[in-house]
Structures are given as structure tokens and as C-alpha cells.
Amino acid sequence: MFLTISTTGSAEHPATDLGFLLHKHPGKVQAFSTSHGVAHVFYPEAADERCTAALLLEVDPVALVRRGQGKGRGGAPDAALAQYVNDRPYAASSLLAVALGSVFRSALGGRCTARPELPEQARPLRIEIPALPARGGPELVHRLFDPLGWDLVRAEPVPLDEQFPEWGDSRYVRLVLEGGLRLADALRQLYVLLPVLDDAKHYWVAPDEVDKLLRAGDGWLATHPENALISARYLARHKGLTRDALDRLELLRLAEADGSEVEELDNAVDADRDTEEKPVPLAVQRREAILGALRAAGAARVLDLGCGQGQLVQALLKEPAFTEIVGVDVSMRALGTAAKRLRLERMGEKQSSRVRLLQGSLVYTDKRLAGYDAAVLSEVIEHLDLPRLPALEYAVFGAARPRTVLVTTPNVEYNVRWETLPAGHVRHGDHRFEWNRGEFRGWADSVAGRHGYEVALVPVGDDDPEVGPPTQMAVFTRIDTDARKEGEVA
């Protein structure tokens, strides 16, 4: 297997800086042992104006099979000859990707001790791979590399035999990439996409492959239009691992779109403790108030938006009248805890058909949430920054438009009744605000007016004559379109 990396430069910024980036001296020929052969690194040219580094991987297919690492193409027990006579020594594959990760580990990680400023610099790169298996042909090569910032992506089909053109092309291409990228980014792309194009791996795919995929895909995979295909092929179509990878990539995408860190989005629960608000009786009263309002509305298909650990979903499942229950949360950690609470894996088929848990951000419109009877936002809005509320308002009331929407939130006036809560503090460290009764009514009335709903406010908990209830709930009911038109005519 053969791969070259070339760059250009000048006397002020010599191309031989490539040697610092790769941690391989341009004046030496070096050999490195790998688990499947010997990797050689050498420089066919090394001058200020142009420098090329070559990686040559010598694979011993006989030793590969004897060590039990010949899985993938040619590894079938009924094809003994194919285990020894195959393309492994010649065509770029997962074997070359592993060699890249091993031989160029520091470069892949964006580290350069001698010249720490170099890894962050984009430089003109030209990468060539003479023989690359491409199950999907040149069209797939372009789908994978075109979105990654290369100025030139060329995938030339390799004919089966140049002496017999009528035989057509093989499944191999000669790949050429040109563009101004950071070397670490280019190597990470190759580390992931070489086995993806080959669509075979020479080793057992374990759960830690998901972490490898996300590390190498950091900064580009979450937003890649083909990330589902890339994940499935990289993980050898292992459904559980692929689902895990895609869930984590979606969280990365949401964090990037939100301008937040992943930890900020995925910190909804602490795995070691129950985060349900204390005292428990108020939480129970809140759920009972929500269930009562849903029963009164005749709702059967219900959304729990910001479902957290799934306490409300669990309560809804206990009542057969709620035929479809969907819990939505941006935090995969919260959804995982909810799944454990609900015992989804042990749930019977009839019961499991009533419930789904979805990852999603409530400040973005989501077609999956349209057409439901009711939506619940229980202790959710106060976790958003005030400028984000209009986005949530539109996503729920403007786009999803359930017949009934229930919103509960703390009443800040009641905080003086909590003996353990210091004056001026909110009830939870993640609360961005807490409204008094007038502020909540003003917001509820304006939302209802803009989106065609009627709204009623309901106290939850002990209704103190001076400061009101600890929790306030707004019950929004969508005004029927025909009824609104008749009212306007009258």
C-alpha cells in the first residue's frame, strides 16, 4: 500500500516543515513494525519549494491470516485461497488507516513539540493514493470528500486490464486530493474514510471504535451530509454501535449550532442521584396537576418536551388512555436514564409500542413533533436564556401546534417560603430566570395571542394568600380555525 503527502513552500516558510509536522526527518528512511506488516516512511523529494513524504506499507497476507487478523474481504472459511491471494498488500484499506494512526500519531493528534505553531496552520497539501478500493465508485468518493474543504477531489477509475478496455473498470480508484488544510485534519479524514470506502475492516469492531470514530471525526463528521453512511461502514454495520455514534454526533451538531459545549447540553442529570425537585410532595402534586389537565383535554397522544429522567413519561404509561407518549430531551444522558427508569428493554411489545424517547432541541422546529394532542413543558422554560424563548415558542406553538400545551414553571414570589433557600437565589443553579405571577401571565397571554390559543392559569401546590403557589401552570388550548373565522365575521 502506498500513500504520498506533498506540500509547497518558500525560503521563508520551507516545505520541509512537513518533516516537523510528521515527526519524521526528511533526510532519513525509517521503518516501523505494525501488527500486520512493516511501514516505511521516506521522502522522494525534500526542498524548500516542494516536499513529499511517502508511506509504504508492506503487508504479509500469510502472517495476517495466521494471526487471525484476516477478517473482512477474503476471510471466508470456504475460500481458503482468497485468504492468501488478495489485494491486501496493494490496495489502501483499514490496514493503511491503522498504520497512519500508528506511524503519524502525533501529526494525527495535531501535536508538534519542536514547532508548536505549525499544526494550527493550513498549508497547501496534495495527497495521492494509487489504489483505493471504492465500493460505490468515484461518485461516493466525491460525496465523502467534497464537503471537507478540498479544492480538488479526483477519483480516477482503475481499469481491470489496460490491454482489454472492454472489460471495464475495477472497483479501485486513483485518489488525488488538493487543497489548503491543516495536516491533522487531512490525516483524520483519511483515517476514517479509507476503511469506509473499502467497506471492510481487518479486525474485530469493538465498542471503543465509536470513540475512535468521534475523535478522528472531531470538527467535521457531525455536520457531514453522509455521516450516517460513514458511521455504519466504519463500524462494520454494527447497528448498536452505529446508533450510539449517530446519537453522539447529533449531540455534537446541536452543541455546535447552539454555540455551547456538549457538557452543557448533556448535564441534565447526575448519574449518581435523582435530580427530581425537593420536596417530593410538590413534584407529585405537579405531575397530578398535569395528568388532570391532560385528562380534561381528552388527550391521547402526548409529548413530554424536556422529559429529563422520564418521571412524567412513567406516570403517563400507567394510564391506558394515553395511547402514544413521546419523551424528548437534548441530553442523551437524560434519555439513557429515562430508558432505564422505564425498563424499555424489558417492556412488553404492547406497552413498548406506546412510548418513544427522542433526542432533540426544543428551540428548533422538528417535523417529528407535529400532529399530537398535547405537549407538556414541565419545569423547562426557566432553563433557557430569555432570548431563546421566542425560538421555543415558535417550535412548539407555531410549528408543532398541539391542541393543548401545558407549561409549568416556578413562582419566584413563593421562594421566600423556602427556609433553606437564601434570599435572592433561584431554586436550581441552572435556572436562567424565575418569573412572578404577573410576568408569567404576561408571557402566556402574549404567546396565546400570537399563535391562536386561549390560556388559563392554574396554581399547583399550596396557594399561599400572599405569595401564591410554589408552581404556576398555564393551560393553552388551540382555538379552532373555523371557529376563529366565524368569530371574526361576527
CSV table of C-alpha atoms in Angstrom, one decimal:
chain,number,residue,atom,x,y,z
A,1,MET,CA,0.0,0.0,0.0
A,2,PHE,CA,1.3,3.4,-0.9
A,3,LEU,CA,0.4,7.0,0.0
A,4,THR,CA,2.1,10.3,-0.6
A,5,ILE,CA,1.7,13.7,1.1
A,6,SER,CA,3.2,16.7,-0.7
A,7,THR,CA,3.3,20.4,0.1
A,8,THR,CA,4.9,23.5,-1.3
A,9,GLY,CA,6.7,26.4,0.4
A,10,SER,CA,9.4,29.1,0.1
A,11,ALA,CA,12.7,30.0,1.7
A,12,GLU,CA,10.8,31.8,4.5
A,13,HIS,CA,8.3,29.0,5.0
A,14,PRO,CA,10.1,25.9,3.7
A,15,ALA,CA,8.1,22.9,2.5
A,16,THR,CA,10.3,20.7,4.6
A,17,ASP,CA,8.4,21.9,7.7
A,18,LEU,CA,6.4,18.8,6.7
A,19,GLY,CA,9.1,16.8,8.5
A,20,PHE,CA,8.3,18.6,11.8
A,21,LEU,CA,4.6,18.0,11.4
A,22,LEU,CA,5.0,14.3,10.7
A,23,HIS,CA,7.8,13.9,13.3
A,24,LYS,CA,9.9,12.1,10.6
A,25,HIS,CA,13.2,13.6,9.4
A,26,PRO,CA,13.3,14.2,5.6
A,27,GLY,CA,16.9,13.0,5.4
A,28,LYS,CA,16.1,9.5,6.8
A,29,VAL,CA,14.4,6.4,5.7
A,30,GLN,CA,12.6,4.9,8.6
A,31,ALA,CA,10.8,1.6,9.2
A,32,PHE,CA,8.1,0.8,11.8
A,33,SER,CA,6.7,-2.5,12.8
A,34,THR,CA,2.9,-2.8,12.9
A,35,SER,CA,0.7,-5.7,13.8
A,36,HIS,CA,0.2,-6.6,10.1
A,37,GLY,CA,3.5,-5.7,8.4
A,38,VAL,CA,6.2,-3.1,8.2
A,39,ALA,CA,5.6,0.6,7.4
A,40,HIS,CA,8.3,2.6,5.7
A,41,VAL,CA,8.5,6.4,5.7
A,42,PHE,CA,10.7,8.2,3.3
A,43,TYR,CA,10.9,11.5,1.3
A,44,PRO,CA,11.2,11.2,-2.5
A,45,GLU,CA,11.8,15.0,-2.6
A,46,ALA,CA,12.7,17.4,0.2
A,47,ALA,CA,13.4,21.1,-0.8
A,48,ASP,CA,12.2,24.5,0.4
A,49,GLU,CA,9.9,24.7,-2.6
A,50,ARG,CA,8.4,21.3,-2.5
A,51,CYS,CA,8.5,18.3,-0.1
A,52,THR,CA,6.9,14.9,-0.4
A,53,ALA,CA,6.6,12.3,2.3
A,54,ALA,CA,5.7,8.7,1.3
A,55,LEU,CA,4.2,5.9,3.5
A,56,LEU,CA,4.8,2.4,2.1
A,57,LEU,CA,3.1,-0.4,4.0
A,58,GLU,CA,4.3,-3.9,3.3
A,59,VAL,CA,1.6,-6.4,4.4
A,60,ASP,CA,2.3,-10.1,4.8
A,61,PRO,CA,-1.1,-11.7,3.9
A,62,VAL,CA,0.1,-15.2,5.1
A,63,ALA,CA,1.1,-13.9,8.5
A,64,LEU,CA,-2.1,-11.8,8.6
A,65,VAL,CA,-4.3,-14.9,8.3
A,66,ARG,CA,-2.2,-17.0,10.7
A,67,ARG,CA,-2.6,-14.4,13.4
A,68,GLY,CA,-6.4,-14.4,12.8
A,69,GLN,CA,-6.5,-10.8,11.6
A,70,GLY,CA,-7.6,-11.5,8.0
A,71,LYS,CA,-11.2,-10.7,8.7
A,72,GLY,CA,-13.2,-8.9,6.1
A,73,ARG,CA,-12.6,-9.4,2.4
A,74,GLY,CA,-11.1,-12.8,1.6
A,75,GLY,CA,-11.6,-14.2,5.1
A,76,ALA,CA,-14.4,-16.7,4.4
A,77,PRO,CA,-13.6,-20.2,5.6
A,78,ASP,CA,-14.8,-21.7,2.3
A,79,ALA,CA,-12.4,-19.5,0.3
A,80,ALA,CA,-9.0,-20.6,1.7
A,81,LEU,CA,-7.0,-19.5,-1.4
A,82,ALA,CA,-8.6,-16.0,-1.2
A,83,GLN,CA,-7.2,-15.6,2.3
A,84,TYR,CA,-3.7,-15.6,0.8
A,85,VAL,CA,-4.2,-14.2,-2.7
A,86,ASN,CA,-6.0,-10.9,-2.3
A,87,ASP,CA,-5.5,-7.2,-2.6
A,88,ARG,CA,-4.4,-6.6,1.0
A,89,PRO,CA,-0.8,-5.8,0.2
A,90,TYR,CA,-1.6,-3.4,-2.6
A,91,ALA,CA,-4.9,-1.5,-2.0
A,92,ALA,CA,-5.4,1.1,0.7
A,93,SER,CA,-7.7,-0.2,3.4
A,94,SER,CA,-8.3,-0.2,7.2
A,95,LEU,CA,-4.7,-1.7,7.4
A,96,LEU,CA,-3.3,1.6,6.0
A,97,ALA,CA,-5.6,3.6,8.2
A,98,VAL,CA,-4.2,1.8,11.3
A,99,ALA,CA,-0.7,2.4,10.0
A,100,LEU,CA,-1.5,6.1,9.6
A,101,GLY,CA,-2.7,6.3,13.2
A,102,SER,CA,0.4,4.5,14.5
A,103,VAL,CA,3.2,6.0,12.4
A,104,PHE,CA,1.8,9.5,12.3
A,105,ARG,CA,0.2,9.5,15.7
A,106,SER,CA,1.5,13.0,16.8
A,107,ALA,CA,0.6,14.5,13.4
A,108,LEU,CA,-2.9,13.0,13.6
A,109,GLY,CA,-3.4,14.5,17.1
A,110,GLY,CA,-2.2,17.9,15.9
A,111,ARG,CA,0.9,17.9,18.1
A,112,CYS,CA,4.4,19.2,17.3
A,113,THR,CA,6.8,19.7,20.2
A,114,ALA,CA,9.6,21.3,18.2
A,115,ARG,CA,7.3,23.8,16.3
A,116,PRO,CA,4.0,24.0,18.2
A,117,GLU,CA,2.7,26.7,15.9
A,118,LEU,CA,2.8,24.5,12.8
A,119,PRO,CA,-0.1,22.1,13.4
A,120,GLU,CA,-2.6,25.0,13.5
A,121,GLN,CA,-1.5,26.4,10.1
A,122,ALA,CA,-3.4,25.4,7.0
A,123,ARG,CA,-0.9,24.5,4.2
A,124,PRO,CA,-1.2,23.5,0.5
A,125,LEU,CA,-1.5,19.8,0.5
A,126,ARG,CA,-1.6,17.1,-2.2
A,127,ILE,CA,-2.4,13.6,-1.2
A,128,GLU,CA,-2.2,10.7,-3.6
A,129,ILE,CA,-3.2,7.1,-3.2
A,130,PRO,CA,-2.6,5.0,-6.3
A,131,ALA,CA,-5.0,2.1,-5.5
A,132,LEU,CA,-8.0,2.7,-3.2
A,133,PRO,CA,-11.0,0.3,-3.1
A,134,ALA,CA,-14.1,2.3,-3.5
A,135,ARG,CA,-17.3,0.4,-3.0
A,136,GLY,CA,-19.6,3.0,-4.5
A,137,GLY,CA,-17.2,4.2,-7.2
A,138,PRO,CA,-15.9,7.7,-7.9
A,139,GLU,CA,-19.3,9.2,-7.1
A,140,LEU,CA,-19.1,8.0,-3.5
A,141,VAL,CA,-15.5,9.3,-3.2
A,142,HIS,CA,-16.8,12.8,-4.2
A,143,ARG,CA,-19.8,12.5,-1.8
A,144,LEU,CA,-17.3,11.8,1.1
A,145,PHE,CA,-14.5,14.3,0.3
A,146,ASP,CA,-16.2,17.2,-1.5
A,147,PRO,CA,-17.8,18.6,1.7
A,148,LEU,CA,-14.5,18.6,3.6
A,149,GLY,CA,-12.9,21.7,2.0
A,150,TRP,CA,-10.7,20.2,-0.7
A,151,ASP,CA,-10.2,22.4,-3.8
A,152,LEU,CA,-9.7,19.3,-5.9
A,153,VAL,CA,-11.0,15.8,-5.5
A,154,ARG,CA,-10.1,13.4,-8.3
A,155,ALA,CA,-11.1,9.8,-8.3
A,156,GLU,CA,-9.8,8.1,-11.5
A,157,PRO,CA,-11.2,4.6,-12.0
A,158,VAL,CA,-8.5,1.9,-12.5
A,159,PRO,CA,-9.3,-0.4,-15.4
A,160,LEU,CA,-9.5,-4.1,-14.8
A,161,ASP,CA,-6.8,-4.5,-17.5
A,162,GLU,CA,-5.4,-1.8,-19.7
A,163,GLN,CA,-4.9,-4.3,-22.5
A,164,PHE,CA,-8.6,-5.2,-22.5
A,165,PRO,CA,-10.6,-1.9,-22.1
A,166,GLU,CA,-13.8,-3.7,-23.0
A,167,TRP,CA,-13.6,-5.4,-19.6
A,168,GLY,CA,-14.4,-2.1,-18.0
A,169,ASP,CA,-13.2,-0.6,-14.7
A,170,SER,CA,-12.3,-2.3,-11.5
A,171,ARG,CA,-13.7,-1.2,-8.1
A,172,TYR,CA,-10.4,0.7,-7.4
A,173,VAL,CA,-9.7,4.4,-8.0
A,174,ARG,CA,-6.6,6.5,-8.0
A,175,LEU,CA,-7.3,9.3,-5.5
A,176,VAL,CA,-5.8,12.8,-5.6
A,177,LEU,CA,-6.8,15.4,-3.1
A,178,GLU,CA,-5.5,19.0,-3.3
A,179,GLY,CA,-6.3,22.0,-1.0
A,180,GLY,CA,-5.3,24.2,1.8
A,181,LEU,CA,-6.0,22.3,5.1
A,182,ARG,CA,-4.3,21.5,8.4
A,183,LEU,CA,-2.3,18.3,8.1
A,184,ALA,CA,-4.1,16.9,11.2
A,185,ASP,CA,-7.5,17.4,9.6
A,186,ALA,CA,-6.4,15.7,6.4
A,187,LEU,CA,-5.0,12.7,8.2
A,188,ARG,CA,-8.1,12.3,10.4
A,189,GLN,CA,-10.3,12.3,7.3
A,190,LEU,CA,-8.2,9.6,5.7
A,191,TYR,CA,-8.1,7.6,9.0
A,192,VAL,CA,-11.9,7.4,8.9
A,193,LEU,CA,-12.7,7.4,5.2
A,194,LEU,CA,-10.2,4.8,3.9
A,195,PRO,CA,-12.0,1.9,5.7
A,196,VAL,CA,-15.3,3.5,4.8
A,197,LEU,CA,-14.6,3.4,1.1
A,198,ASP,CA,-13.1,-0.2,1.4
A,199,ASP,CA,-16.3,-1.1,3.4
A,200,ALA,CA,-14.3,-3.8,5.2
A,201,LYS,CA,-12.2,-4.0,8.4
A,202,HIS,CA,-9.5,-6.5,9.1
A,203,TYR,CA,-10.1,-6.5,12.8
A,204,TRP,CA,-13.0,-7.0,15.2
A,205,VAL,CA,-15.1,-3.9,15.7
A,206,ALA,CA,-15.5,-3.3,19.5
A,207,PRO,CA,-17.4,-0.5,21.3
A,208,ASP,CA,-14.2,1.6,21.6
A,209,GLU,CA,-14.4,2.0,17.8
A,210,VAL,CA,-17.1,4.6,18.4
A,211,ASP,CA,-14.7,6.7,20.5
A,212,LYS,CA,-12.0,6.4,17.8
A,213,LEU,CA,-14.5,7.5,15.1
A,214,LEU,CA,-15.6,10.5,17.1
A,215,ARG,CA,-12.1,11.5,18.0
A,216,ALA,CA,-11.0,11.3,14.3
A,217,GLY,CA,-14.2,13.0,13.2
A,218,ASP,CA,-14.0,15.9,15.6
A,219,GLY,CA,-14.8,19.1,13.8
A,220,TRP,CA,-16.2,17.6,10.5
A,221,LEU,CA,-18.1,14.4,11.0
A,222,ALA,CA,-21.1,15.8,12.9
A,223,THR,CA,-22.1,18.1,10.1
A,224,HIS,CA,-21.1,15.9,7.2
A,225,PRO,CA,-24.1,15.1,5.0
A,226,GLU,CA,-23.1,11.4,4.8
A,227,ASN,CA,-22.3,10.9,8.5
A,228,ALA,CA,-24.9,8.1,8.7
A,229,LEU,CA,-23.2,6.1,5.9
A,230,ILE,CA,-19.8,6.9,7.3
A,231,SER,CA,-20.7,5.7,10.8
A,232,ALA,CA,-22.4,2.5,9.5
A,233,ARG,CA,-19.5,1.5,7.3
A,234,TYR,CA,-16.7,2.5,9.7
A,235,LEU,CA,-18.4,0.4,12.5
A,236,ALA,CA,-18.9,-2.6,10.1
A,237,ARG,CA,-22.7,-2.0,10.1
A,238,HIS,CA,-23.0,-3.0,13.8
A,239,LYS,CA,-26.4,-1.5,14.5
A,240,GLY,CA,-26.0,-0.8,18.2
A,241,LEU,CA,-22.6,0.9,17.7
A,242,THR,CA,-23.8,2.9,14.8
A,243,ARG,CA,-26.9,4.1,16.7
A,244,ASP,CA,-24.6,5.2,19.6
A,245,ALA,CA,-22.3,7.0,17.2
A,246,LEU,CA,-25.1,8.8,15.5
A,247,ASP,CA,-26.7,9.9,18.8
A,248,ARG,CA,-23.4,11.3,20.0
A,249,LEU,CA,-22.9,13.1,16.6
A,250,GLU,CA,-26.3,14.6,16.8
A,251,LEU,CA,-25.5,16.0,20.3
A,252,LEU,CA,-22.2,17.4,18.9
A,253,ARG,CA,-24.2,19.0,16.0
A,254,LEU,CA,-26.7,20.5,18.3
A,255,ALA,CA,-24.0,21.9,20.6
A,256,GLU,CA,-22.2,23.5,17.6
A,257,ALA,CA,-25.4,25.0,16.3
A,258,ASP,CA,-26.2,26.3,19.8
A,259,GLY,CA,-22.7,27.7,20.4
A,260,SER,CA,-22.5,25.5,23.5
A,261,GLU,CA,-20.2,22.8,24.9
A,262,VAL,CA,-21.5,19.3,24.7
A,263,GLU,CA,-21.3,19.0,28.5
A,264,GLU,CA,-23.6,22.0,28.9
A,265,LEU,CA,-26.3,20.2,26.8
A,266,ASP,CA,-25.7,16.8,28.3
A,267,ASN,CA,-25.7,17.7,32.0
A,268,ALA,CA,-29.4,17.4,32.7
A,269,VAL,CA,-28.9,14.6,35.2
A,270,ASP,CA,-26.4,13.3,37.6
A,271,ALA,CA,-26.0,9.5,37.2
A,272,ASP,CA,-25.5,9.1,40.9
A,273,ARG,CA,-28.5,10.9,42.2
A,274,ASP,CA,-32.1,11.6,41.4
A,275,THR,CA,-32.5,15.3,40.4
A,276,GLU,CA,-36.2,15.5,41.0
A,277,GLU,CA,-37.1,18.7,42.8
A,278,LYS,CA,-37.5,18.5,46.5
A,279,PRO,CA,-39.7,18.4,48.4
A,280,VAL,CA,-41.1,15.3,46.7
A,281,PRO,CA,-44.8,16.1,47.5
A,282,LEU,CA,-44.6,19.2,45.3
A,283,ALA,CA,-43.3,17.2,42.4
A,284,VAL,CA,-46.1,14.7,42.9
A,285,GLN,CA,-48.7,17.5,43.0
A,286,ARG,CA,-47.2,18.9,39.8
A,287,ARG,CA,-47.5,15.6,38.0
A,288,GLU,CA,-51.0,15.1,39.2
A,289,ALA,CA,-52.0,18.6,38.0
A,290,ILE,CA,-50.5,17.8,34.6
A,291,LEU,CA,-52.3,14.4,34.4
A,292,GLY,CA,-55.6,16.0,35.4
A,293,ALA,CA,-55.3,18.7,32.7
A,294,LEU,CA,-54.4,16.1,30.1
A,295,ARG,CA,-57.4,14.0,31.1
A,296,ALA,CA,-59.7,17.1,31.0
A,297,ALA,CA,-58.4,17.9,27.5
A,298,GLY,CA,-59.1,14.3,26.3
A,299,ALA,CA,-55.5,13.9,25.1
A,300,ALA,CA,-54.4,10.5,23.9
A,301,ARG,CA,-51.1,11.3,22.1
A,302,VAL,CA,-48.8,13.3,24.3
A,303,LEU,CA,-45.4,14.9,24.0
A,304,ASP,CA,-43.2,15.4,27.1
A,305,LEU,CA,-40.8,18.1,25.9
A,306,GLY,CA,-37.7,18.2,28.1
A,307,CYS,CA,-38.6,14.9,29.6
A,308,GLY,CA,-35.4,14.6,31.7
A,309,GLN,CA,-35.3,11.4,33.7
A,310,GLY,CA,-38.7,10.3,32.5
A,311,GLN,CA,-40.8,10.7,35.7
A,312,LEU,CA,-43.8,12.1,33.8
A,313,VAL,CA,-43.5,9.6,30.9
A,314,GLN,CA,-43.6,6.8,33.6
A,315,ALA,CA,-46.7,8.3,35.1
A,316,LEU,CA,-48.4,8.6,31.7
A,317,LEU,CA,-47.7,5.0,30.8
A,318,LYS,CA,-49.7,3.9,33.9
A,319,GLU,CA,-52.9,5.2,32.3
A,320,PRO,CA,-54.2,3.3,29.2
A,321,ALA,CA,-56.0,6.5,28.0
A,322,PHE,CA,-52.6,7.8,26.8
A,323,THR,CA,-52.1,5.7,23.7
A,324,GLU,CA,-48.9,7.3,22.5
A,325,ILE,CA,-46.3,9.0,24.6
A,326,VAL,CA,-43.1,10.7,23.3
A,327,GLY,CA,-40.4,11.9,25.6
A,328,VAL,CA,-38.0,14.5,24.0
A,329,ASP,CA,-34.7,15.8,25.5
A,330,VAL,CA,-31.5,17.2,24.2
A,331,SER,CA,-29.4,15.2,26.7
A,332,MET,CA,-28.5,11.7,25.7
A,333,ARG,CA,-27.6,11.1,29.4
A,334,ALA,CA,-31.1,12.0,30.5
A,335,LEU,CA,-32.7,9.8,27.8
A,336,GLY,CA,-30.5,6.9,28.9
A,337,THR,CA,-31.6,7.4,32.5
A,338,ALA,CA,-35.2,7.6,31.4
A,339,ALA,CA,-34.9,4.4,29.4
A,340,LYS,CA,-33.5,2.6,32.5
A,341,ARG,CA,-36.3,4.1,34.7
A,342,LEU,CA,-38.9,2.8,32.2
A,343,ARG,CA,-37.2,-0.5,31.7
A,344,LEU,CA,-37.6,-0.2,28.0
A,345,GLU,CA,-35.5,-3.3,27.2
A,346,ARG,CA,-37.8,-5.5,29.4
A,347,MET,CA,-41.1,-3.9,28.4
A,348,GLY,CA,-43.6,-6.0,26.6
A,349,GLU,CA,-44.4,-5.4,23.0
A,350,LYS,CA,-47.8,-3.9,23.6
A,351,GLN,CA,-46.6,-1.4,26.2
A,352,SER,CA,-43.4,-0.5,24.3
A,353,SER,CA,-45.4,0.4,21.3
A,354,ARG,CA,-46.9,3.3,23.3
A,355,VAL,CA,-43.7,5.0,24.1
A,356,ARG,CA,-40.7,6.6,22.3
A,357,LEU,CA,-37.7,8.6,23.5
A,358,LEU,CA,-36.3,11.1,21.0
A,359,GLN,CA,-33.2,13.4,21.1
A,360,GLY,CA,-33.9,16.9,20.0
A,361,SER,CA,-33.5,20.5,20.9
A,362,LEU,CA,-36.7,22.4,21.8
A,363,VAL,CA,-35.5,25.6,20.2
A,364,TYR,CA,-35.6,24.1,16.7
A,365,THR,CA,-38.6,23.1,14.7
A,366,ASP,CA,-38.9,19.3,14.4
A,367,LYS,CA,-41.4,17.6,12.0
A,368,ARG,CA,-41.5,14.6,14.3
A,369,LEU,CA,-43.4,16.6,16.9
A,370,ALA,CA,-46.3,17.7,14.7
A,371,GLY,CA,-49.9,16.4,15.0
A,372,TYR,CA,-50.1,15.5,18.7
A,373,ASP,CA,-53.0,16.1,21.0
A,374,ALA,CA,-50.9,17.7,23.8
A,375,ALA,CA,-47.5,18.8,24.7
A,376,VAL,CA,-46.1,19.3,28.2
A,377,LEU,CA,-43.2,21.7,29.1
A,378,SER,CA,-42.8,20.8,32.8
A,379,GLU,CA,-40.1,22.9,34.6
A,380,VAL,CA,-38.4,23.6,31.2
A,381,ILE,CA,-38.6,27.2,30.1
A,382,GLU,CA,-36.7,28.6,33.1
A,383,HIS,CA,-33.7,26.6,32.0
A,384,LEU,CA,-33.4,28.7,28.8
A,385,ASP,CA,-31.9,32.1,28.4
A,386,LEU,CA,-34.7,34.6,27.8
A,387,PRO,CA,-33.5,35.5,24.3
A,388,ARG,CA,-34.1,31.8,23.4
A,389,LEU,CA,-37.7,31.7,24.5
A,390,PRO,CA,-39.1,33.0,21.1
A,391,ALA,CA,-37.4,30.1,19.3
A,392,LEU,CA,-39.0,27.6,21.7
A,393,GLU,CA,-42.3,29.4,21.4
A,394,TYR,CA,-42.3,29.1,17.6
A,395,ALA,CA,-41.1,25.5,17.6
A,396,VAL,CA,-44.0,24.4,20.0
A,397,PHE,CA,-46.9,26.8,19.3
A,398,GLY,CA,-46.1,27.8,15.8
A,399,ALA,CA,-44.7,24.6,14.2
A,400,ALA,CA,-45.8,21.6,16.2
A,401,ARG,CA,-49.2,23.2,17.2
A,402,PRO,CA,-50.7,20.5,19.5
A,403,ARG,CA,-54.3,21.1,20.6
A,404,THR,CA,-53.2,21.5,24.2
A,405,VAL,CA,-50.0,22.8,25.7
A,406,LEU,CA,-49.2,22.7,29.4
A,407,VAL,CA,-46.4,24.8,30.8
A,408,THR,CA,-45.3,24.7,34.4
A,409,THR,CA,-42.6,26.9,36.0
A,410,PRO,CA,-41.6,28.1,39.5
A,411,ASN,CA,-43.3,31.1,41.0
A,412,VAL,CA,-40.4,33.3,42.3
A,413,GLU,CA,-42.7,35.0,44.8
A,414,TYR,CA,-43.0,31.7,46.7
A,415,ASN,CA,-39.3,31.4,47.2
A,416,VAL,CA,-39.4,33.4,50.4
A,417,ARG,CA,-41.3,30.4,51.9
A,418,TRP,CA,-38.3,28.0,51.4
A,419,GLU,CA,-36.4,28.2,54.6
A,420,THR,CA,-33.3,26.6,53.0
A,421,LEU,CA,-33.2,29.0,50.0
A,422,PRO,CA,-31.0,32.1,50.5
A,423,ALA,CA,-32.7,35.4,49.7
A,424,GLY,CA,-32.3,36.4,46.0
A,425,HIS,CA,-31.3,32.8,44.9
A,426,VAL,CA,-33.2,30.8,42.3
A,427,ARG,CA,-34.3,27.2,43.1
A,428,HIS,CA,-31.8,25.5,40.9
A,429,GLY,CA,-28.4,26.6,39.8
A,430,ASP,CA,-29.3,26.1,36.1
A,431,HIS,CA,-32.3,28.3,36.2
A,432,ARG,CA,-31.8,31.3,34.0
A,433,PHE,CA,-34.8,33.1,35.4
A,434,GLU,CA,-37.9,32.6,37.6
A,435,TRP,CA,-41.0,34.7,37.0
A,436,ASN,CA,-43.6,36.1,39.4
A,437,ARG,CA,-47.2,35.6,38.6
A,438,GLY,CA,-47.6,38.8,36.7
A,439,GLU,CA,-44.6,38.1,34.4
A,440,PHE,CA,-45.8,34.6,33.7
A,441,ARG,CA,-49.3,35.7,32.9
A,442,GLY,CA,-48.0,38.4,30.6
A,443,TRP,CA,-45.8,35.9,28.7
A,444,ALA,CA,-48.7,33.4,28.5
A,445,ASP,CA,-51.2,35.9,27.2
A,446,SER,CA,-48.8,37.2,24.5
A,447,VAL,CA,-47.9,33.6,23.3
A,448,ALA,CA,-51.6,32.7,23.2
A,449,GLY,CA,-52.5,35.9,21.2
A,450,ARG,CA,-49.7,35.4,18.7
A,451,HIS,CA,-50.4,31.7,17.9
A,452,GLY,CA,-54.2,31.3,18.2
A,453,TYR,CA,-54.6,29.8,21.6
A,454,GLU,CA,-56.6,30.5,24.7
A,455,VAL,CA,-54.8,30.3,28.0
A,456,ALA,CA,-55.9,29.7,31.6
A,457,LEU,CA,-53.5,29.8,34.6
A,458,VAL,CA,-53.8,27.1,37.3
A,459,PRO,CA,-52.0,27.1,40.7
A,460,VAL,CA,-50.0,24.0,41.7
A,461,GLY,CA,-49.3,23.3,45.3
A,462,ASP,CA,-50.4,25.2,48.3
A,463,ASP,CA,-51.8,28.5,47.1
A,464,ASP,CA,-50.4,31.0,49.7
A,465,PRO,CA,-52.7,34.0,50.0
A,466,GLU,CA,-49.7,36.4,50.0
A,467,VAL,CA,-47.2,34.9,47.6
A,468,GLY,CA,-49.3,32.5,45.6
A,469,PRO,CA,-48.5,28.8,44.8
A,470,PRO,CA,-45.0,27.3,44.5
A,471,THR,CA,-45.6,26.3,40.9
A,472,GLN,CA,-47.7,28.0,38.3
A,473,MET,CA,-49.2,26.2,35.3
A,474,ALA,CA,-50.5,27.6,32.0
A,475,VAL,CA,-53.0,25.6,30.1
A,476,PHE,CA,-53.1,26.6,26.4
A,477,THR,CA,-55.9,25.4,24.2
A,478,ARG,CA,-55.7,25.9,20.5
A,479,ILE,CA,-58.6,27.9,19.0
A,480,ASP,CA,-60.3,26.0,16.2
A,481,THR,CA,-59.6,27.7,12.9
A,482,ASP,CA,-63.2,27.7,11.7
A,483,ALA,CA,-64.5,29.0,15.0
A,484,ARG,CA,-62.0,31.8,14.9
A,485,LYS,CA,-63.1,32.8,11.4
A,486,GLU,CA,-66.8,32.8,12.4
A,487,GLY,CA,-65.9,35.0,15.4
A,488,GLU,CA,-64.1,37.4,13.1
A,489,VAL,CA,-67.0,37.6,10.7
A,490,ALA,CA,-69.5,38.2,13.6
